[in-house]
Short mmCIF file of C-alpha atoms and ligand atoms in Angstrom, two decimals:
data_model
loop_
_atom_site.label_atom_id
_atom_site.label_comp_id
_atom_site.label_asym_id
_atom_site.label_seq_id
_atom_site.Cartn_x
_atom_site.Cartn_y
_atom_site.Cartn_z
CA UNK A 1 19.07 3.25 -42.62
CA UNK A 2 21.85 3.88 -39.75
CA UNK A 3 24.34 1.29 -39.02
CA UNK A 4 26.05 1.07 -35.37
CA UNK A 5 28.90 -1.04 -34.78
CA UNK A 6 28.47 -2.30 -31.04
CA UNK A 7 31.44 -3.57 -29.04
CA UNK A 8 29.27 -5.77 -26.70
CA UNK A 9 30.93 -7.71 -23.09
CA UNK A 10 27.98 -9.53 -21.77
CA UNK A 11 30.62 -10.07 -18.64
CA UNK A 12 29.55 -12.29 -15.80
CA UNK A 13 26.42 -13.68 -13.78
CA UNK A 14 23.65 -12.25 -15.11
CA UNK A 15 25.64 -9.99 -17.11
CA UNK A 16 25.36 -12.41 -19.73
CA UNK A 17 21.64 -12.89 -19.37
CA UNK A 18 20.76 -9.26 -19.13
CA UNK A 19 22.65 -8.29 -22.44
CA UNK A 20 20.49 -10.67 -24.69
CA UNK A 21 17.54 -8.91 -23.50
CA UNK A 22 18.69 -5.40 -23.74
CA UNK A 23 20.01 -6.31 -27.82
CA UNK A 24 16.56 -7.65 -28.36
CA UNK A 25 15.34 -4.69 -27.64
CA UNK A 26 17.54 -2.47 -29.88
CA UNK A 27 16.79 -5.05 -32.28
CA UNK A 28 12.93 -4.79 -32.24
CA UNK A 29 12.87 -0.65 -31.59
CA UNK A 30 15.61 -0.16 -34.13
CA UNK A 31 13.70 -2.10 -36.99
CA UNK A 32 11.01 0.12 -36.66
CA UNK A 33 13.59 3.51 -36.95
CA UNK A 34 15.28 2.12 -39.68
CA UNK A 35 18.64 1.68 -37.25
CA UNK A 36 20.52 -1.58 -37.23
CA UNK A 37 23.16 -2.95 -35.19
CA UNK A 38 26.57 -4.79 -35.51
CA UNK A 39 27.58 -6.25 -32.34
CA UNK A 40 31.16 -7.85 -32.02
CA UNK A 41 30.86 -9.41 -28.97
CA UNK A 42 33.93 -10.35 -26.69
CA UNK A 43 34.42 -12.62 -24.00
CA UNK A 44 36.05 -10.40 -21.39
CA UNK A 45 34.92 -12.03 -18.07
CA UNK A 46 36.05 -13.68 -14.71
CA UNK A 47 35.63 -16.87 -16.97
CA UNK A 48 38.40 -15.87 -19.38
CA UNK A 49 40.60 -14.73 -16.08
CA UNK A 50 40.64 -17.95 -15.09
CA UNK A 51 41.38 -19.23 -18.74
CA UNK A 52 44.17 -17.11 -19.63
CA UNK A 53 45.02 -15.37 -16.80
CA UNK A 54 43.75 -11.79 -17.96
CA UNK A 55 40.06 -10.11 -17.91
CA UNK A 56 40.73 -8.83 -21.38
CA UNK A 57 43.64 -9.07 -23.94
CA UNK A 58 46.35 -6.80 -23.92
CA UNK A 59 45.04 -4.69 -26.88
CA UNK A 60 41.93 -4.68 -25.85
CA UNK A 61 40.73 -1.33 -25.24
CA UNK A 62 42.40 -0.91 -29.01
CA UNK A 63 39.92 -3.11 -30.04
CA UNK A 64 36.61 -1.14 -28.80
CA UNK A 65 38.08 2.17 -29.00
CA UNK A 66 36.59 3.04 -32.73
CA UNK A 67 32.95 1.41 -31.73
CA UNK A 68 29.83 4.00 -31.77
CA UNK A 69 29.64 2.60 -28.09
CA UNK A 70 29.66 -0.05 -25.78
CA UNK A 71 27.55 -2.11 -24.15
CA UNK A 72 28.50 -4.26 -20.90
CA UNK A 73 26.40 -6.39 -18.78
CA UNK A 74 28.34 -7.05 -15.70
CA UNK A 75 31.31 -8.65 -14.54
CA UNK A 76 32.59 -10.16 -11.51
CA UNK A 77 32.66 -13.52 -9.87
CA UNK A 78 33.11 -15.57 -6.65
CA UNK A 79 36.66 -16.65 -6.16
CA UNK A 80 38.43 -13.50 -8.57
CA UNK A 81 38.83 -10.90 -6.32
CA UNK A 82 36.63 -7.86 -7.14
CA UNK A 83 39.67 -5.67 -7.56
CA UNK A 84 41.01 -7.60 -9.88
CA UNK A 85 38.24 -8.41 -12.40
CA UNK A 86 37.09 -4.93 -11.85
CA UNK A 87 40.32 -3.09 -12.03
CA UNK A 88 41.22 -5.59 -15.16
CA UNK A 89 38.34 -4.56 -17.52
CA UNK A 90 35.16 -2.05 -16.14
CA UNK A 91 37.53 0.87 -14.55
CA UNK A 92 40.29 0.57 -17.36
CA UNK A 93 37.12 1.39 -20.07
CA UNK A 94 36.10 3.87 -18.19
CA UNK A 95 39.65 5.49 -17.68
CA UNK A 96 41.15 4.89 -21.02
CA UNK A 97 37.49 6.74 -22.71
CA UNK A 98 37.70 9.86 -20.37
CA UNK A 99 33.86 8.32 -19.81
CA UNK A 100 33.86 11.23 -16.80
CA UNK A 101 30.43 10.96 -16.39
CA UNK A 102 28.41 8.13 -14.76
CA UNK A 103 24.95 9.41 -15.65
CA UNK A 104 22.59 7.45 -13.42
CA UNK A 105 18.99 8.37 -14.00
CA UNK A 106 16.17 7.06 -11.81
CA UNK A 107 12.08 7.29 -11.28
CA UNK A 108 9.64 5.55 -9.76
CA UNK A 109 7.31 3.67 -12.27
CA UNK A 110 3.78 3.71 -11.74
CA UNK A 111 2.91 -0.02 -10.36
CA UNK A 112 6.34 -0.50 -8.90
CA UNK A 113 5.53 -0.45 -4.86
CA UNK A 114 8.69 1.55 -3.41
CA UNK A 115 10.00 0.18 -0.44
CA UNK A 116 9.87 4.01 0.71
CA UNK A 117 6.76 5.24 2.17
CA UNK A 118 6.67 9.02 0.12
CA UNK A 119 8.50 7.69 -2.56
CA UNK A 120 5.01 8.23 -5.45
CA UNK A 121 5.41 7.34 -8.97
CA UNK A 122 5.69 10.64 -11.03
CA UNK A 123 7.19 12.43 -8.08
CA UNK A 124 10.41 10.72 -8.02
CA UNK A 125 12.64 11.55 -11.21
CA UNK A 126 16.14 11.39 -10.40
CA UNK A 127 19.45 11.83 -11.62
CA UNK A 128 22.72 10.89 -10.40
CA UNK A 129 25.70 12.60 -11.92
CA UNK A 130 29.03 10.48 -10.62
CA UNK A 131 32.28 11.90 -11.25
CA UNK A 132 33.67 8.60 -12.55
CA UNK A 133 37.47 8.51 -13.30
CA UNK A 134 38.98 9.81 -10.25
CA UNK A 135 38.35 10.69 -6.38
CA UNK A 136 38.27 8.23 -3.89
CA UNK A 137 39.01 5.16 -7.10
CA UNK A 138 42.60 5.14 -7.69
CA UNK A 139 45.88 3.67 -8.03
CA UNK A 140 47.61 5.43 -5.83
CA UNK A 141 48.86 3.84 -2.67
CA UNK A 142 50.33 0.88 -1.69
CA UNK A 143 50.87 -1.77 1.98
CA UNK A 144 54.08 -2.08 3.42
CA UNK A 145 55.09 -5.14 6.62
CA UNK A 146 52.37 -7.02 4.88
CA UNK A 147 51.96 -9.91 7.94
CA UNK A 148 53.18 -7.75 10.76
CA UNK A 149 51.73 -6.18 13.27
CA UNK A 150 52.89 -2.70 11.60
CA UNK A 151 51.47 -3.63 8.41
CA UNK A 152 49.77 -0.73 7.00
CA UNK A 153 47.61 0.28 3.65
CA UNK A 154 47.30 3.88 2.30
CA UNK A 155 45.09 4.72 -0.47
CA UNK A 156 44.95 8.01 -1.84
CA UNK A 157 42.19 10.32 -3.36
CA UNK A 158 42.87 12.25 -6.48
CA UNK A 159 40.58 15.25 -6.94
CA UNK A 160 41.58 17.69 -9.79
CA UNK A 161 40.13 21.23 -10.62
CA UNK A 162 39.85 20.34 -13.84
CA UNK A 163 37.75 16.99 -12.98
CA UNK A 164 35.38 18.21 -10.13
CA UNK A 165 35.09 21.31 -12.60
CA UNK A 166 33.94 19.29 -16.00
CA UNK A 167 31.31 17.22 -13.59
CA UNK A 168 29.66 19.89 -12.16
CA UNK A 169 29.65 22.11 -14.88
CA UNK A 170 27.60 18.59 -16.54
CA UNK A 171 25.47 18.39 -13.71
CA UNK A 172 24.56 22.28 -13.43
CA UNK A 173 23.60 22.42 -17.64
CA UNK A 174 21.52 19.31 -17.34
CA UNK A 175 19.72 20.79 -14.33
CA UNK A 176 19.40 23.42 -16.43
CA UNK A 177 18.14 21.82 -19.24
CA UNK A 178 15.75 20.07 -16.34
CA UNK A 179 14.47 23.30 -14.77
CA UNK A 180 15.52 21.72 -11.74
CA UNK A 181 18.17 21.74 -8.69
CA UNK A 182 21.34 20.54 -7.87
CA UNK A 183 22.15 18.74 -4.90
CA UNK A 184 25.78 18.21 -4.08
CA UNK A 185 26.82 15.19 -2.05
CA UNK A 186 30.07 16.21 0.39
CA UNK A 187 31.66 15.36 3.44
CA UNK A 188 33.79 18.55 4.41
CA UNK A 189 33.22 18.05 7.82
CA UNK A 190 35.18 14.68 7.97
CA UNK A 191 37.21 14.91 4.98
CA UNK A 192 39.44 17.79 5.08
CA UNK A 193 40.96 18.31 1.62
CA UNK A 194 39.53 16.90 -0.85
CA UNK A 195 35.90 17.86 -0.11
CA UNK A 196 35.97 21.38 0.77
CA UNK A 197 37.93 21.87 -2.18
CA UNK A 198 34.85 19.63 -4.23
CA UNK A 199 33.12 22.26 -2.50
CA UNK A 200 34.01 25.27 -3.54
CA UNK A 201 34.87 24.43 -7.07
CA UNK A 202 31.14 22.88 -7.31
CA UNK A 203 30.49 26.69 -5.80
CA UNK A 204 32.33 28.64 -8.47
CA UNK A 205 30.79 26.48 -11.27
CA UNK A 206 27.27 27.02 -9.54
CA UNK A 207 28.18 30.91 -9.99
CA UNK A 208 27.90 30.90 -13.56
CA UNK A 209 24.54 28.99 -13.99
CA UNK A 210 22.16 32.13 -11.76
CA UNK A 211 18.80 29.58 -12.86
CA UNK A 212 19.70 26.40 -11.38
CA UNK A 213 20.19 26.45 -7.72
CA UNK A 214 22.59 24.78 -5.81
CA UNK A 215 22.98 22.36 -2.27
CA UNK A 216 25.35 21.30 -0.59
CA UNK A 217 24.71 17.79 1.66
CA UNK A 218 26.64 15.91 3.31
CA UNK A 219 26.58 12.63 2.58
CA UNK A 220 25.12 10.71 5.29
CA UNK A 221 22.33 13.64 6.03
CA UNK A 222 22.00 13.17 1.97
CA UNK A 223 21.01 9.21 2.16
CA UNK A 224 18.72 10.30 5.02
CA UNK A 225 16.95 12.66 3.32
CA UNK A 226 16.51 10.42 0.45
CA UNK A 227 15.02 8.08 2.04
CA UNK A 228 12.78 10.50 3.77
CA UNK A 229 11.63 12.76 1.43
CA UNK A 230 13.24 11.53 -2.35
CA UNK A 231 10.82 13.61 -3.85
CA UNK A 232 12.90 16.94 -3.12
CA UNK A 233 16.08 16.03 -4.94
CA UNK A 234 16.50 16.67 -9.16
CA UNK A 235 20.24 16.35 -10.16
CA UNK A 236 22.77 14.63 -7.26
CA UNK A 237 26.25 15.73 -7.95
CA UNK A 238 28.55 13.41 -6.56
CA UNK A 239 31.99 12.25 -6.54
CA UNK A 240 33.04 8.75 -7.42
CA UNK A 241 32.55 7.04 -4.49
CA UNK A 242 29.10 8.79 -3.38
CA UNK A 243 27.94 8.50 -6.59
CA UNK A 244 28.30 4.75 -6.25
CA UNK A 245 26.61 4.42 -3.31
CA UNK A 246 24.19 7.16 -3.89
CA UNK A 247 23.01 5.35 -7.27
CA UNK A 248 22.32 2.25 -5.83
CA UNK A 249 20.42 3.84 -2.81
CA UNK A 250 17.91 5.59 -5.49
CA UNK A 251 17.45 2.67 -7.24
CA UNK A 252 16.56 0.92 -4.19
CA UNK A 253 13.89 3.85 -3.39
CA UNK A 254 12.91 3.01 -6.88
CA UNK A 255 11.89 -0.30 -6.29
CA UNK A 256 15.12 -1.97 -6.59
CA UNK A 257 18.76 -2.33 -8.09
CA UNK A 258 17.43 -4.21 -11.39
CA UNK A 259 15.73 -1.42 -12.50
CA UNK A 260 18.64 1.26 -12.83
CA UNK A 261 20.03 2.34 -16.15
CA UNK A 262 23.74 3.57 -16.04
CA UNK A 263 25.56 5.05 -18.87
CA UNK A 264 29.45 6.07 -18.36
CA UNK A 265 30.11 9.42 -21.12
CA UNK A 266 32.51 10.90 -22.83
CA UNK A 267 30.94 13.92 -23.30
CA UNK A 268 33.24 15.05 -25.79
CA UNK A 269 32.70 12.45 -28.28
CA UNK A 270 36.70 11.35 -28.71
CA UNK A 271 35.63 8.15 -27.57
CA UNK A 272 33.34 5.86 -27.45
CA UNK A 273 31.22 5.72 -24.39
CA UNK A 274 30.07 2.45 -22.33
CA UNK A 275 26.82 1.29 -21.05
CA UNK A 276 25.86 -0.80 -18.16
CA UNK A 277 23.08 -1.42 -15.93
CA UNK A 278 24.19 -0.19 -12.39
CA UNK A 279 23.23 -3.85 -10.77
CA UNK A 280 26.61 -6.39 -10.36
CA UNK A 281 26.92 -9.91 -12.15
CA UNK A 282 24.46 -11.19 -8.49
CA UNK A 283 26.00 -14.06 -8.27
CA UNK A 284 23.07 -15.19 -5.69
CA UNK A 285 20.67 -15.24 -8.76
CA UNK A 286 22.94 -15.81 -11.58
CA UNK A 287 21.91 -18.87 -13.86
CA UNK A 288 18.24 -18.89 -13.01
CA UNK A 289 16.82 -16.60 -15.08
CA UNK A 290 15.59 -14.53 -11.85
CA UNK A 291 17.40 -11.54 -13.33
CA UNK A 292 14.93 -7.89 -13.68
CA UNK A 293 16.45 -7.41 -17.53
CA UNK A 294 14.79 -3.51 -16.93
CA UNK A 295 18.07 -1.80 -15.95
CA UNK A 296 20.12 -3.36 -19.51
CA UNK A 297 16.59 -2.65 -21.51
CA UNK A 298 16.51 1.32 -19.96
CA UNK A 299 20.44 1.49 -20.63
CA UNK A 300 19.72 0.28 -23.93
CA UNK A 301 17.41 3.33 -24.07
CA UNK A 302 20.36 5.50 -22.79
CA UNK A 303 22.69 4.05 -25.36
CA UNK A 304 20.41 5.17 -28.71
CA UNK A 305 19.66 8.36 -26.94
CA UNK A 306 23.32 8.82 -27.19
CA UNK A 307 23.89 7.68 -30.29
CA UNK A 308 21.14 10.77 -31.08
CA UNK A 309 18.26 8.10 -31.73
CA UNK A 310 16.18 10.04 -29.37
CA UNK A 311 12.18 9.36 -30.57
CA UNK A 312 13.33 5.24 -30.26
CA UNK A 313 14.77 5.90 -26.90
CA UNK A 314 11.59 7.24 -25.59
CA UNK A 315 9.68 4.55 -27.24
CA UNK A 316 11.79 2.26 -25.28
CA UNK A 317 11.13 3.92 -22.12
CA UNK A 318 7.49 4.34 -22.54
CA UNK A 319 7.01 0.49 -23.51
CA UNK A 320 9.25 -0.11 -19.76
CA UNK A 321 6.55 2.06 -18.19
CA UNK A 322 3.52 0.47 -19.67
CA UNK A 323 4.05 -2.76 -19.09
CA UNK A 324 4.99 -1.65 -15.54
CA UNK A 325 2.05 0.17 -15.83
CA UNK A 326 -0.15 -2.99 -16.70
CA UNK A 327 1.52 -4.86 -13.64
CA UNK A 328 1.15 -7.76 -15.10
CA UNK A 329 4.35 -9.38 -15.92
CA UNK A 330 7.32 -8.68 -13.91
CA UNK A 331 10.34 -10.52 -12.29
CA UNK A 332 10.29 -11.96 -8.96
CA UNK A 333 12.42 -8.45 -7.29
CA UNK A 334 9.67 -6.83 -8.54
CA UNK A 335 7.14 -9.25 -6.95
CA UNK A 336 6.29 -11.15 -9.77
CA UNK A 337 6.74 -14.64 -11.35
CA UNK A 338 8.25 -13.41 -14.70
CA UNK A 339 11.34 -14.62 -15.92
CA UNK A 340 14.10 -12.73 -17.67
CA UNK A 341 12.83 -13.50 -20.91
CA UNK A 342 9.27 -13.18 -20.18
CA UNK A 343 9.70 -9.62 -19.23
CA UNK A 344 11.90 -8.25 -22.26
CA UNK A 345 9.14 -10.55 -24.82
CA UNK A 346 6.56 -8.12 -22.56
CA UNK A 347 8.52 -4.90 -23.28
CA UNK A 348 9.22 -5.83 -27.13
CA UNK A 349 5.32 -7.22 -27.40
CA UNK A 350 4.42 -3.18 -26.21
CA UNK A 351 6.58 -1.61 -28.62
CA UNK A 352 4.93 -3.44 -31.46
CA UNK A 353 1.65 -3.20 -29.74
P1 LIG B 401 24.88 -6.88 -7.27
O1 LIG B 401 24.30 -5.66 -7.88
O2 LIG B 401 25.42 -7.88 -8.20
O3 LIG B 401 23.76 -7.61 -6.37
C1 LIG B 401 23.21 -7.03 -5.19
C2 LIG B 401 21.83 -7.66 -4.90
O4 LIG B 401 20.88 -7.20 -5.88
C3 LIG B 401 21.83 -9.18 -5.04
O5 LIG B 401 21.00 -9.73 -4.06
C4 LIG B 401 21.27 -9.42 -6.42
O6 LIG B 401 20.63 -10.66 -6.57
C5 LIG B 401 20.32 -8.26 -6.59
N1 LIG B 401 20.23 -7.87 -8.03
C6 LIG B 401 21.19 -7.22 -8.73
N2 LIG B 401 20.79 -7.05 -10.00
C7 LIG B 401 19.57 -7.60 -10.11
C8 LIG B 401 18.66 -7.74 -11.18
N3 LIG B 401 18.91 -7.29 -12.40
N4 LIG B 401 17.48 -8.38 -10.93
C9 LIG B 401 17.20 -8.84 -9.70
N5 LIG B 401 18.03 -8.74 -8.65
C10 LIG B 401 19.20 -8.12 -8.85
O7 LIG B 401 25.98 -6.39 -6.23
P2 LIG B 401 27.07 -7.22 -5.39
O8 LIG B 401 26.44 -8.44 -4.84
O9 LIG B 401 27.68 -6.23 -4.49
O10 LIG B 401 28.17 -7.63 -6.44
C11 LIG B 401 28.24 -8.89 -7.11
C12 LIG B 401 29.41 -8.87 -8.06
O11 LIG B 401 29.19 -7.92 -9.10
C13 LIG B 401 30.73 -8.48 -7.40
O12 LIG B 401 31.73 -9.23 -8.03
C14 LIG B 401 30.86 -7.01 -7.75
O13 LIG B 401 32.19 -6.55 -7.74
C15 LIG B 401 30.29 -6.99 -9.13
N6 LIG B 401 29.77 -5.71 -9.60
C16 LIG B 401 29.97 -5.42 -10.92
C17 LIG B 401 29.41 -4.29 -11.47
C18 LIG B 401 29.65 -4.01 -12.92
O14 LIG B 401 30.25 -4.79 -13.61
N7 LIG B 401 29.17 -2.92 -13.45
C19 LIG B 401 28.62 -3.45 -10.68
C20 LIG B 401 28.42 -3.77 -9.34
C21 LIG B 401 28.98 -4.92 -8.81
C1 LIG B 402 29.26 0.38 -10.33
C2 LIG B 402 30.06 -0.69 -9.63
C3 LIG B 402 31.54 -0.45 -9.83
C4 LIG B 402 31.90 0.91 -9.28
C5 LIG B 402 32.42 -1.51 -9.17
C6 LIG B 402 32.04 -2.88 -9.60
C7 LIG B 402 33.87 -1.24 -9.36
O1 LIG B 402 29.70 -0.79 -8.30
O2 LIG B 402 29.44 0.59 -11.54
O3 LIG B 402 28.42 1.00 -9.68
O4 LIG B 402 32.00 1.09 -8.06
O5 LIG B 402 32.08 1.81 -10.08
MN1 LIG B 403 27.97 0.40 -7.78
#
């Protein structure tokens, strides 16, 4: 028997009705692998914000730091800011862990119509690879003659060698470990320091791994591409900001944002490391139980991959694509009438099947 001690944050919107589904299904999987769980769940939200005035407690990365991992659901809310819920819990975790990756995988399921016309199930097998603590995200900058007509706001990116260098050297080994390629996402054309230095670091790194080759896009010929021909692409290497935007752009080719799994790694192992689907709290749909629970239930798979429970995480993946599969039960994003629940008691019903 292996025990796991979980720091869960269910979060916001359906944050909190995606993480029930995603512990049911460690529950159900991990009874079968003789792994159990201890969750110790906080309530880190906008909600507590507006409580007490702070996303988390002062000590509270303290509290999750000696956790086997993390599990979030999502946070944000109408009427906090999202800089401030966001910069007052997700990005500190991720900062405070070195979590440097933002591994993003993606496929299209068989009986999930993509929006995109070549975009086959079995062709499609993605993986985003966001740099995740620095670039474009950061805290340096400021406004000055706030209400003039000078008023001004500067925000600076923060690329280091030894950051661009750890994330592609990530991306290039798990391309190797995928036969595959590396695309990665730049913008040297318009951005005049940063990414031509991305560039050529991504280059040198590309140097030592002769088997996996390497592109270089630019990022808005990248999206188009995608969308034209997703099919092509293995491993997308991209900085913080790209990745973001790239992962939610192959999850839409994928059928939609609900279905993307996210986890954010420490590679090293000094810390624990945190995952999340890649969908927001949707405030549109929060409360109804409208919510695709696939993205928390496939980062649930990520999470006991990690945690180097890798026969269960397949199981849990394989159980995602049969019921796909089946096409019979499946939430309303996906076309369907299922709700939340109905879909995760489909997923757990295949595991035991
Ligand atoms: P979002 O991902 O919450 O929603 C975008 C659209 O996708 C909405 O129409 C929503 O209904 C739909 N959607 C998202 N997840 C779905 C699911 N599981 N099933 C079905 N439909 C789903 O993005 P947004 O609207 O830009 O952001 C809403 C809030 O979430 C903001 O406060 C934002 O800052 C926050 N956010 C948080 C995280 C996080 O905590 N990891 C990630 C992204 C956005
Ligand atoms: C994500 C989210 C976050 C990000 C936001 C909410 C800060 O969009 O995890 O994709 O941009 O990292
Ligand atoms: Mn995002």
């Amino acid at each position: 028997m292996t025990n796991h001690r979980i720091a869960l944050i269910p979060g916001d919107g359906i944050g909190r009705e995606v993480t029930p589904a995603a512990c049911a299904v460690l529950s159900g999987i991990g009874a079968r692998h003789g792994i159990t769980f201890d969750y110790d769940e906080f309530d880190w939200s906008c909600a507590r914000y507006r409580d007490q005035g702070a996303m988390m407690p002062e000590n509270g990365l303290d509290r999750i730091s000696g956790h086997d991992a993390i599990f979030l659901g999502a946070v944000g809310e109408v009427g906090v800011p999202d800089h401030v819920s966001l910069w007052g819990l997700l990005i500190p975790i991720r900062r405070r862990f070195n979590q440097y990756v933002n591994l993003r995988p993606i496929k299209v399921f068989e009986g999930v119509d993509s929006p995109v016309r070549g975009a086959r199930s079995g062709e499609v097998d993605l993986v985003v690879v966001r740099e995740n603590v620095e670039g474009e995200y950061s805290e340096i900058g400021g406004r000055s003659g706030q209400g003039t007509e000078a008023e001004m706001a500067v925000q600076e990116a923060v690329f280091t060698r030894a950051g661009v260098r750890r994330i592609a050297e990530y991306a290039l080994r798990l391309a190797e470990r995928r036969g595959g390629t590396v695309t990665s996402a730049t913008k040297s054309n318009g951005i005049v320091h940063t990414m031509p230095f991305w560039d050529e670091i991504v280059a040198e790194c590309a140097a030592g791994h002769p088997g996996v080759s390497l592109t270089s896009e630019h990022i808005d010929a990248l999206c188009a591409k995608l969308v034209l021909n997703p099919a092509r692409f293995d491993v997308l290497l991209a900085s913080n900001l790209f990745g973001d935007i790239l992962s939610d752009l192959t999850a839409a080719i994928a059928g939609g944002i609900g279905i993307a799994p996210a986890g954010n790694i420490n590679p090293e192992r000094e810390f624990p490391s945190m995952f999340e689907p890649v969908h927001g709290s949707a405030p549109d749909i929060a409360g109804k139980e409208l919510a695709n629970p696939l993205g928390a239930i496939w980062t649930a798979a990520m999470l006991l991959d990690h945690l180097g429970h890798t026969e269960a995480a397949v199981e849990v993946e394989s159980a995602m694509r049969g019921v796909l599969a089946e096409a019979r039960v499946r939430t309303p994003d996906l076309g369907g009438s299922a709700t939340t629940g109905e879909f995760t008691k489909a997923v757990l019903e295949f595991t035991e099947a």
